[in-house]
Amino acid sequence: KAPHFSRLGDEEVNAGQNATFQCVATGRASEAEKFLLERHNGDILTAASVKHLSHRRFVVSFQLDSVQRSDQDLYRCVTQSSRGSGVSNFAELVVKVPPSPIAPPQLLRAGSTYLIIQLNTNSILGDGPIIRKEIEYRASQSPWSEVHGVNMVTYKLWHLDPDTEYHISVLLTRPGEGGTGPPGPPLVSRTKCAEPMRPLRGLISTDIQSRQLSLQWENLAFNLTRCHTYSVSLCYRYTMAGGGGGHNTTVRECLAVEHNASRFTLRDLPPYHSVHVRLSLANPEGKKESREVTFQTEEDIPGGIAPESLTFTPLDDMIFLKWEEPVEPNGLITQYEVSPWGHFC
């Protein structure tokens, strides 16, 4: 007089997924009959849907939404009608917790563009078996992340940025929909610096005066320095003629440029001299030097003539004068002026 249920099978799902019990029954079902899912502890869930397979066979579906470990229990189907009641056997709802590593991965080696890690997944939270392992990583200051499948206990992350901090976690997956657990604790590691990509370019003068030289060059970028710790030096040289026929002297100096600066002014230079300038970009891994660029300072007022170099020879109606060029001509001497003066007796 009441529908008879076929054997109800166990149901296994991962935590957070929906579980469905399908109770197949034989007999007549009317609109007035109630179909229930009864939990072993006495809780009752009403039927989600009833589907007729034939005039005497139908399926009753019950859905449990987002089940958790606390929902794991024995369940059975129950029908109630004026003609009698029918019950099925108890079936077990098994809820598995997706696995997650207890410890972060371990760093084995770091390079400028790679990190080699060990997954370190011997101890996990949740349930196995583990059917897939993945690495999830991202740069610390970046919103994006990447996931790579891994089939070994070690893995090499390629094509990373130099001198950059990364967060690296392991993802574990068990069978079934929703079987991927949350990322494990992250390994926070940093790649090493790499040698600068190339020398600095675009060295030009923006203002040339007699005793100073204003210079500028291309703006610095991380893809050029390849390290957050770097230095820029501006090196220059020029040659001074020795006075009185002495040997020439070459002045050399390197000056540190302020971080992120792309301009500098050299001061206290000799007028009308060729100044040879180059830029040096260095970080802990290496140094790149640009080619020398030559600039010439402007002319300036010439220096005085040394008195000891002035000689004169008196003749009957003239005086023959002779002198040497100033020690600091500061340009091309184009004219000398002689002003006579004296006493008459």
Phi, psi and omega in degrees: 000339177244152178302147180249125183274140170285170183298134180266127182270158177294155180232128178241128178222163174273148181305138181092350179264167176274138177250141181232128170254129176247114182260115179267128184230152176241135181137182179270134177239130180248169181297334185278347183286144177255133176244128186232154170249118184253128176275155183300331179276002176104351178295147184239138175234129180280161185293143176277321181200154175234125181239124179274122176274326175206187183288345178232013181222133182210164180237131176250125183251136176236131179242131175252120187273136172047059184292149177237178182301329181291343179276353181294124183187185174265138181227150175216159180267140181226138173239141179233130177208174179292341182269350180144179181240149176232143179228149175262179172288164174280131173244152185264134169266114180256121180249118180259141179266122178304142187282156176210138179295147176280322185248156177287162174296163183250140178277126176262321181200145179235136173237188181286331182232014180209159172225131176255124185233158171253133188296323176060057184247027180292327180246129182227159166259143180100197188244146172265193358283155179272121182252349179206141176237140181222153175252128173246127181217156177202153172289144187303322183262016184247142178280343183272159174216158179235151178235127179239133173288143184229135177239015177228170181280345176237157181210144179248117175275121184258170170055042177269164178276142178294154175048048182230139180273135181234147172253125186233124179232163179249136175250135178241145182229136173252170182298154174100159178295137182072024184275359179274123181279173177292156178301144176286179178303141184277147165269125177256113184221160185235138173285161179278166173289156173244157177302143179311145186297318183194171176291161174291145182239174172075031180285117179222167175260138176255343178199126179241125176237183185290327185233008176212158186221118178263128186237157175210156181211180184298152177290145179280144176222157184297326180291350176262313180285325179056028178191143178279344176253110181207170178218149175239129178240142176251114183252137180218161178210153173205161185246131178253133179287139179284138181286147177064033179079012179285177181288150175291150179240131178258125178263127179232140178202147174237131182242137177285136180259142180302145182304134179070002178283150178229023176208154183200150178241122174273131183239170178057042177269156176283139179294152174053049178230149173279126180246122182261122188236141172218158180249141178237122178250121185226147170221180184300343183260348181167183184219143175234127181247138179279168173289155178287139174242134185258131176235155178236128178288160181285167176287160178219176179299130181293154176283172182283161177276136179295127182302324183291345179273352182274122176233152178217148180237115181281135174240183184300312185235016179202168174237128180266117182256148178213138179209164178264159177297149178303148177299325177242085180291332177056031179147193177272123179284120182253346183194141170244147177238134180243126180249110181284148174201157181176186181243147179243137180248000000 
